[in-house]
PDB file of C-alpha atoms in Angstrom:
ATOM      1  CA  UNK A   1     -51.172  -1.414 100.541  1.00  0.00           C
ATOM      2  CA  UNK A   2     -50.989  -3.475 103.736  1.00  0.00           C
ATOM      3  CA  UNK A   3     -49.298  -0.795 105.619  1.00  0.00           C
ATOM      4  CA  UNK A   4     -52.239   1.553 104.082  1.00  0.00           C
ATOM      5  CA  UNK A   5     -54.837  -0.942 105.425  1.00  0.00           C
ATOM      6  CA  UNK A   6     -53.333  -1.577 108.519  1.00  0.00           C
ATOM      7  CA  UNK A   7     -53.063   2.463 109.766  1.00  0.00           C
ATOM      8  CA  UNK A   8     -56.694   2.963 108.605  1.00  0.00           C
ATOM      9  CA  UNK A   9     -57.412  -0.375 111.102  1.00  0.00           C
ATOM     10  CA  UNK A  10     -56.108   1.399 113.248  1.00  0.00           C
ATOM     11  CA  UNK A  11     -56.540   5.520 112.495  1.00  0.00           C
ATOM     12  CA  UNK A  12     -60.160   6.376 112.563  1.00  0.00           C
ATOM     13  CA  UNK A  13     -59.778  10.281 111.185  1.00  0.00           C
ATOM     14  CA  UNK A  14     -57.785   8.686 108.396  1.00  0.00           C
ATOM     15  CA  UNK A  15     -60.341   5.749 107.466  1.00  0.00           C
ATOM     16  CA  UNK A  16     -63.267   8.549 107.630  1.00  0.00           C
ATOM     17  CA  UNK A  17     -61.361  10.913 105.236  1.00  0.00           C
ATOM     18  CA  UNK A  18     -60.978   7.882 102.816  1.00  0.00           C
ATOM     19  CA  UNK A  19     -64.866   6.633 103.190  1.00  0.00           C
ATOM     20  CA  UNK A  20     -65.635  10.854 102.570  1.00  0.00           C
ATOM     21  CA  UNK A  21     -63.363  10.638  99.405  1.00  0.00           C
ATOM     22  CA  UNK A  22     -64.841   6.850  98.552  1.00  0.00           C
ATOM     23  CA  UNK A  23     -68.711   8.528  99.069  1.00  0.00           C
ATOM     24  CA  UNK A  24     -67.551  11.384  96.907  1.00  0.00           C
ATOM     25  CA  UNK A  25     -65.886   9.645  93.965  1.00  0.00           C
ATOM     26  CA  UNK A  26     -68.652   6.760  93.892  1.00  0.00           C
ATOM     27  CA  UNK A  27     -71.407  10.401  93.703  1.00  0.00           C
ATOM     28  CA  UNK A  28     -69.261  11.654  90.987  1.00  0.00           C
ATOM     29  CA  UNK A  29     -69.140   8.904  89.117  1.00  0.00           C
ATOM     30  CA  UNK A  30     -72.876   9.215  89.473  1.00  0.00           C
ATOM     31  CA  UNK A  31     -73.403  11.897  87.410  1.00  0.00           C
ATOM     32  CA  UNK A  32     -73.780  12.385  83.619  1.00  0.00           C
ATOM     33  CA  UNK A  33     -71.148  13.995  81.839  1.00  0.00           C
ATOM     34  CA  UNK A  34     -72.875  17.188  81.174  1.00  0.00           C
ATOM     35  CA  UNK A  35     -71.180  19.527  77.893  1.00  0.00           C
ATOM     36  CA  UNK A  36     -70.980  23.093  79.066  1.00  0.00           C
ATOM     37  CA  UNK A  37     -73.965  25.360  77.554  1.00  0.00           C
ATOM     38  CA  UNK A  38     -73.212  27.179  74.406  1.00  0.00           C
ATOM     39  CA  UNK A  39     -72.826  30.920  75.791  1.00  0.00           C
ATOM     40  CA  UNK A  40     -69.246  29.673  77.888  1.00  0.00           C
ATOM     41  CA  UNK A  41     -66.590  29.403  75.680  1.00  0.00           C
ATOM     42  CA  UNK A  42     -63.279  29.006  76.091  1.00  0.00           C
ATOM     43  CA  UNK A  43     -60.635  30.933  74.428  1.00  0.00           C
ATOM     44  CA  UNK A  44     -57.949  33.622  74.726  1.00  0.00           C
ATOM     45  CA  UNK A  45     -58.970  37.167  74.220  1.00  0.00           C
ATOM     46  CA  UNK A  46     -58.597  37.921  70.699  1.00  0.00           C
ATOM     47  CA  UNK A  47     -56.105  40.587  69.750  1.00  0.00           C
ATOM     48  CA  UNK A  48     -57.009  43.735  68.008  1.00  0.00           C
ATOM     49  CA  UNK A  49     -56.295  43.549  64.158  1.00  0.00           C
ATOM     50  CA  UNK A  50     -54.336  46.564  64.358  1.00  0.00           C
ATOM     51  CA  UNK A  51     -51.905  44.773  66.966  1.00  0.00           C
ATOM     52  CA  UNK A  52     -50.935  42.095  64.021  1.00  0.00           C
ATOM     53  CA  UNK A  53     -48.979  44.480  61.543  1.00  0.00           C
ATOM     54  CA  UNK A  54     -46.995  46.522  64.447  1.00  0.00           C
ATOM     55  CA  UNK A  55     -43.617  45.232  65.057  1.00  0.00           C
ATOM     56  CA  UNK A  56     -42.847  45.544  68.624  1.00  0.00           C
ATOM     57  CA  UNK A  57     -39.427  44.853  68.432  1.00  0.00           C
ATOM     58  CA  UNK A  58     -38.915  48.147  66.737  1.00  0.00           C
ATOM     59  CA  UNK A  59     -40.897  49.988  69.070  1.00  0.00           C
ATOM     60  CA  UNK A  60     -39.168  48.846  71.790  1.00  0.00           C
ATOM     61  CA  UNK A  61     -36.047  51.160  71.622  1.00  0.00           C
ATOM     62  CA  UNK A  62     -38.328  54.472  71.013  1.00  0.00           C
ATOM     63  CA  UNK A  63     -40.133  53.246  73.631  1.00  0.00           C
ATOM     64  CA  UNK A  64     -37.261  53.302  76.419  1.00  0.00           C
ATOM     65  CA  UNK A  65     -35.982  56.410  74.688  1.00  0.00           C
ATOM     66  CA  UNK A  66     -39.177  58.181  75.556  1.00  0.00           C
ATOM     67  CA  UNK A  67     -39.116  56.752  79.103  1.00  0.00           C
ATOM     68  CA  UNK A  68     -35.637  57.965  79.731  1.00  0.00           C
ATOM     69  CA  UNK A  69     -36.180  61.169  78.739  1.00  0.00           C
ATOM     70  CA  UNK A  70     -39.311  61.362  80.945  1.00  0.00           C
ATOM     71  CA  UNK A  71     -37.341  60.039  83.803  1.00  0.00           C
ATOM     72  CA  UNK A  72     -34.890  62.574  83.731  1.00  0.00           C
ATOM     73  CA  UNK A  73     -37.336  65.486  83.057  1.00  0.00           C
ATOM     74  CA  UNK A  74     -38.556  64.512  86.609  1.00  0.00           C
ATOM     75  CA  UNK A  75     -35.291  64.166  88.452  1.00  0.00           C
ATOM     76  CA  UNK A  76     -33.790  67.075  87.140  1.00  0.00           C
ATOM     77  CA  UNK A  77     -36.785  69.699  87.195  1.00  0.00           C
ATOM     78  CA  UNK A  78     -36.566  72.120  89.865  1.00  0.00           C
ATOM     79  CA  UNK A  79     -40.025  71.728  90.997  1.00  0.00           C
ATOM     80  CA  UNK A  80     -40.883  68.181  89.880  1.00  0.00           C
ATOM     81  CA  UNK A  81     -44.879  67.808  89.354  1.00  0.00           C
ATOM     82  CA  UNK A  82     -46.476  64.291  90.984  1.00  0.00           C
ATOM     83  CA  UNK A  83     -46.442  61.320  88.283  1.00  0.00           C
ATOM     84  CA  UNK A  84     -49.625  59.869  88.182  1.00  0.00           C
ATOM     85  CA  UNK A  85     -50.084  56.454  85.822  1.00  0.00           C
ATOM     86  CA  UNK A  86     -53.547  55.478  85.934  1.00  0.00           C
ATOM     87  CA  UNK A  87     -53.994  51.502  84.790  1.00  0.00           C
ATOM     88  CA  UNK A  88     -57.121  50.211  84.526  1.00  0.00           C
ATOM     89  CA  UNK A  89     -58.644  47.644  86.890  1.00  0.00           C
ATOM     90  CA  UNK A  90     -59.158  44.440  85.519  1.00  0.00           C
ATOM     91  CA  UNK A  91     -62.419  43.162  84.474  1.00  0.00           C
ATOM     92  CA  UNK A  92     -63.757  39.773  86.145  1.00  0.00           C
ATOM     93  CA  UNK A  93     -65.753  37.964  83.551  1.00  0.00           C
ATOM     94  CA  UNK A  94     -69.349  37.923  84.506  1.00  0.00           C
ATOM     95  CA  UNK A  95     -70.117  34.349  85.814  1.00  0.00           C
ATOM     96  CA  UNK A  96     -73.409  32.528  86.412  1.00  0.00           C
ATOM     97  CA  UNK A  97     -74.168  30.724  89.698  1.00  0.00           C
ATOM     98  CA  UNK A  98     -76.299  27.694  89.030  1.00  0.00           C
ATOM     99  CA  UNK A  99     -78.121  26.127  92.005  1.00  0.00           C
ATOM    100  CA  UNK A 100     -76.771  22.140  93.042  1.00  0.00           C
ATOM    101  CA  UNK A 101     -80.413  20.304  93.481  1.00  0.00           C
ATOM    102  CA  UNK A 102     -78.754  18.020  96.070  1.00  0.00           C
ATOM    103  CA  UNK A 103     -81.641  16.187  96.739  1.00  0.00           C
ATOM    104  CA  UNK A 104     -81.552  14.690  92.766  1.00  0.00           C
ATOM    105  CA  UNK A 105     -77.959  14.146  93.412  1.00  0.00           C
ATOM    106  CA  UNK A 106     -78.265  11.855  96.067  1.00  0.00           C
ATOM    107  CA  UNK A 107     -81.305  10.075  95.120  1.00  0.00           C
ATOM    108  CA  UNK A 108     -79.431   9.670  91.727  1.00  0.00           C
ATOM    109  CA  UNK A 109     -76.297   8.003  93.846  1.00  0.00           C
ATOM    110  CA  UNK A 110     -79.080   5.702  95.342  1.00  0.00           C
ATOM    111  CA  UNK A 111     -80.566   4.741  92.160  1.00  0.00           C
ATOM    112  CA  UNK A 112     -77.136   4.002  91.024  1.00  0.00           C
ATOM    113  CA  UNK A 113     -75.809   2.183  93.721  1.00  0.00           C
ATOM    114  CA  UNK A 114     -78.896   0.039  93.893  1.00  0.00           C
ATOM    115  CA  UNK A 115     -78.489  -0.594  90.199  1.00  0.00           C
ATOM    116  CA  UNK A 116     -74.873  -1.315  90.942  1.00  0.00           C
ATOM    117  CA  UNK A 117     -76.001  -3.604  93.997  1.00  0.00           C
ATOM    118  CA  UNK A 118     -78.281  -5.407  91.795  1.00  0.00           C
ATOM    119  CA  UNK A 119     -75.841  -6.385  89.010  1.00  0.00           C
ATOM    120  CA  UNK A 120     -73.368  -7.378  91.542  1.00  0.00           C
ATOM    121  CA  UNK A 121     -76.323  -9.902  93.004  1.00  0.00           C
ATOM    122  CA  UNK A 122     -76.666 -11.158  89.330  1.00  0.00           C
ATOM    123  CA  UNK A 123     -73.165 -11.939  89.009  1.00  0.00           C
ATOM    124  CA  UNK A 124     -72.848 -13.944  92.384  1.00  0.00           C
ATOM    125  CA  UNK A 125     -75.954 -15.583  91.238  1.00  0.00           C
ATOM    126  CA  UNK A 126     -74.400 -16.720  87.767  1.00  0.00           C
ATOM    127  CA  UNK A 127     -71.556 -17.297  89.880  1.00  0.00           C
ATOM    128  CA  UNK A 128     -73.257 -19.650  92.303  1.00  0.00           C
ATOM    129  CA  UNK A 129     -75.318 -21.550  89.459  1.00  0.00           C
ATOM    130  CA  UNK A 130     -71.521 -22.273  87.833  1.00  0.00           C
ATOM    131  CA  UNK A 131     -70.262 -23.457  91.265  1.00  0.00           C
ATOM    132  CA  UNK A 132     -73.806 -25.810  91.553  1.00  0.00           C
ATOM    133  CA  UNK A 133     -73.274 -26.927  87.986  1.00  0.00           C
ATOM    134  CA  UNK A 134     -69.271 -28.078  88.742  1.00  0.00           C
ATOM    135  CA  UNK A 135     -70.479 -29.410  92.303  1.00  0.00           C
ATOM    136  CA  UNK A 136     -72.725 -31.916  90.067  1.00  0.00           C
ATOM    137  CA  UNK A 137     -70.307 -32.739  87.931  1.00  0.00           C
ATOM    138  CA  UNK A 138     -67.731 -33.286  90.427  1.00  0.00           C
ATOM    139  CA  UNK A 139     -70.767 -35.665  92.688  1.00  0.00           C
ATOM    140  CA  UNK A 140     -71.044 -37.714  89.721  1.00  0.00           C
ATOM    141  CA  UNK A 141     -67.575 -37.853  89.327  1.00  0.00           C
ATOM    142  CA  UNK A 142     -66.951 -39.283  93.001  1.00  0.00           C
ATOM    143  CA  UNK A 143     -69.823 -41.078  92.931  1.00  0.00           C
ATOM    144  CA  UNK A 144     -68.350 -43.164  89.940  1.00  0.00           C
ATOM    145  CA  UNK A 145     -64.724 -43.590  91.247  1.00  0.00           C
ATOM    146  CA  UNK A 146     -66.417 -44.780  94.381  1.00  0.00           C
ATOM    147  CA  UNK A 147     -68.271 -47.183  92.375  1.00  0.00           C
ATOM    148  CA  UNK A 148     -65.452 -48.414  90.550  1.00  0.00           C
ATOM    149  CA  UNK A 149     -63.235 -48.338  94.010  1.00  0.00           C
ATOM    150  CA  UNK A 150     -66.231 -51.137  95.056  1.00  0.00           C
ATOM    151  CA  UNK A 151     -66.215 -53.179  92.305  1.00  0.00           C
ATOM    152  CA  UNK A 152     -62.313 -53.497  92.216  1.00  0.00           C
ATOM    153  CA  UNK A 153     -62.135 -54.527  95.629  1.00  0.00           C
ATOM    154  CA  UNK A 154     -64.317 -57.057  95.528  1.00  0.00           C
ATOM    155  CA  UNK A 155     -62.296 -58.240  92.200  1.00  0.00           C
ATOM    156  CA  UNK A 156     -59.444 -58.106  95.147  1.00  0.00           C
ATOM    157  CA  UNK A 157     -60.859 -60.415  97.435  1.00  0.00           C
ATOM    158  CA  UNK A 158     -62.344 -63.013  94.473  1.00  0.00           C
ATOM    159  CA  UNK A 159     -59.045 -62.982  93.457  1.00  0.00           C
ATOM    160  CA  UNK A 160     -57.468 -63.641  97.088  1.00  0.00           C
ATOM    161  CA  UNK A 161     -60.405 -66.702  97.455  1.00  0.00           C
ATOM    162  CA  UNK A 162     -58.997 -68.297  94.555  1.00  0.00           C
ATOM    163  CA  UNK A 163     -55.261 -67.205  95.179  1.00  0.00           C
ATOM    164  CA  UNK A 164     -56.243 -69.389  98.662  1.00  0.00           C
ATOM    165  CA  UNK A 165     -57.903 -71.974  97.318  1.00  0.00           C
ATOM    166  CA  UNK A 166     -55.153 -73.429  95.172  1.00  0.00           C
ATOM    167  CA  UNK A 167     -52.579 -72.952  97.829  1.00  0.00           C
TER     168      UNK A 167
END
């Protein structure tokens, strides 16, 4: 991480691709969670019932018979005719473009990150009233070793007065 930090010091195309991803992920984040509507589902194709009782495994060696034979009805005719396989084209499903109201995205970041901002003030000011509360404490706490500090050195020097006057 402090190699990271240090190249994006120093790289500005990398640091502006991270605060494009940061800006992107904090808008995301943004955003309800929104269910898809009711006429999108998704699921596999369902299979025709008819497809359920074949066995393909057993069809599978008519099946190359019949291509085999096919295949050399059209190398060995004397005047072979074109082959033409038509497949059909697949069909794209049909799919809806909704319109991005970008405006109500961003002012819905804003509104978040201000709402963010806001209970990030609240905990530095719960945070500061703890720090006042042990700065008190901790006041007091001098203030009565210093007191005590006072009153035990003049104990001290009492004690040194008479430790002098009986010498």
């Amino acid at each position: 991480m402090a190699e990271a930090r240090q190249h994006l010091a120093q790289c500005s195309d990398c640091r502006q691709q991270v605060e494009q991803f940061q800006q992107t992920h904090a808008m995301l984040r943004a955003l309800p969670d929104v269910d898809p509507p009711r006429r999108i589902v998704f699921a596999p194709p369902e299979r025709p019932a008819w497809l359920g009782i074949f066995d393909w495994r057993a069809a599978l060696p008519v099946s190359a018979a019949v291509v085999l034979i096919i295949a050399m009805f059209v190398v060995f005719s004397p005047n072979p005719a074109p082959l033409i396989l038509s497949v059909p084209a697949p069909v794209a499903p049909a799919v809806q473009v909704q319109n991005v109201d970008y405006d109500r995205i961003i002012s819905e970041v804003r509104r978040s990150e201000r709402v963010w901002f806001a209970g990030e003030l609240e905990k530095r000011d719960k945070e500061i009233q703890r720090l006042q509360g042990s700065l008190d404490y901790y006041e007091h706490l001098q203030h009565a070793v210093w007191k005590e500090t006072l009153e035990n050195a003049g104990s001290i020097q009492l004690l040194a007065q008479r430790s002098e006057q009986r010498d």
